[in-house]
């Protein structure tokens, strides 16, 4: 085998190994990024559910207070023009 053919073979071998290694690294990095996105989405859904629960609790408390005030006070609806 000539020196040029040995050099070409070695260059091709190193280039191929480099490409395979890079593609493996890129695939692992992409999978990690996708997993981080799923984790972030789950956390956002959990946070939104907690916010909805807090709003529901606040609404129920306001409704109870309104009922209690209506028992003790004369309340008129100010949204009607009269």
Coordinates of C-alpha atoms in Angstrom, one line a residue:
X1 CA 0.0 0.0 0.0
X2 CA 1.3 3.4 -0.8
X3 CA 1.7 6.2 1.7
X4 CA -1.0 8.3 0.1
X5 CA -3.5 5.4 0.3
X6 CA -2.6 4.8 4.0
X7 CA -3.1 8.5 4.7
X8 CA -6.4 8.6 2.9
X9 CA -7.6 5.5 4.8
X10 CA -6.5 6.9 8.2
X11 CA -8.1 10.3 7.4
X12 CA -11.4 8.6 6.4
X13 CA -11.3 6.4 9.5
X14 CA -10.7 9.3 11.8
X15 CA -13.3 11.4 10.1
X16 CA -15.9 8.6 10.3
X17 CA -15.2 8.0 13.9
X18 CA -15.5 11.7 14.6
X19 CA -18.8 12.0 12.8
X20 CA -20.2 8.9 14.7
X21 CA -19.0 10.3 18.1
X22 CA -20.5 13.7 17.3
X23 CA -23.9 12.2 16.2
X24 CA -24.0 10.1 19.4
X25 CA -23.3 13.2 21.6
X26 CA -25.9 15.3 19.7
X27 CA -28.5 12.5 20.1
X28 CA -27.8 12.3 23.9
X29 CA -28.0 16.1 24.2
X30 CA -31.2 16.3 22.3
X31 CA -32.8 13.5 24.4
X32 CA -31.8 15.4 27.6
X33 CA -33.3 18.6 26.2
X34 CA -36.5 16.9 25.3
X35 CA -36.7 15.3 28.8
X36 CA -36.1 18.7 30.4
X37 CA -39.0 20.1 28.4
X38 CA -41.3 17.4 29.6
X39 CA -40.2 18.0 33.2
X40 CA -40.8 21.8 32.7
X41 CA -44.3 21.1 31.3
X42 CA -45.3 18.9 34.1
X43 CA -44.1 21.5 36.6
X44 CA -46.1 24.2 34.8
X45 CA -49.2 22.0 34.9
X46 CA -48.8 21.4 38.6
X47 CA -48.3 25.1 39.3
X48 CA -51.4 26.0 37.2
X49 CA -53.5 23.4 39.1
X50 CA -52.4 24.9 42.4
X51 CA -53.3 28.4 41.2
X52 CA -56.7 27.1 40.1
X53 CA -57.2 25.5 43.5
X54 CA -56.3 28.8 45.2
X55 CA -58.7 30.8 43.0
X56 CA -61.5 28.3 43.7
X57 CA -60.8 28.6 47.5
X58 CA -60.8 32.4 47.3
X59 CA -64.0 32.4 45.3
X60 CA -65.7 30.1 47.8
X61 CA -64.6 32.3 50.7
X62 CA -65.8 35.4 48.9
X63 CA -69.2 33.7 48.3
X64 CA -69.5 32.7 51.9
X65 CA -68.7 36.2 53.0
X66 CA -71.2 37.7 50.6
X67 CA -73.9 35.3 52.0
X68 CA -73.0 36.3 55.5
X69 CA -73.1 40.0 54.7
X70 CA -76.5 39.6 52.9
X71 CA -77.9 38.0 56.1
X72 CA -76.9 41.0 58.3
X73 CA -77.0 43.9 55.8
X74 CA -79.4 45.2 53.2
X75 CA -77.5 44.9 50.0
X76 CA -78.7 46.5 46.7
X77 CA -77.4 45.5 43.3
X78 CA -75.5 48.5 41.9
X79 CA -75.1 47.0 38.4
X80 CA -78.8 47.6 37.6
X81 CA -79.5 51.3 36.7
X82 CA -82.0 51.8 39.5

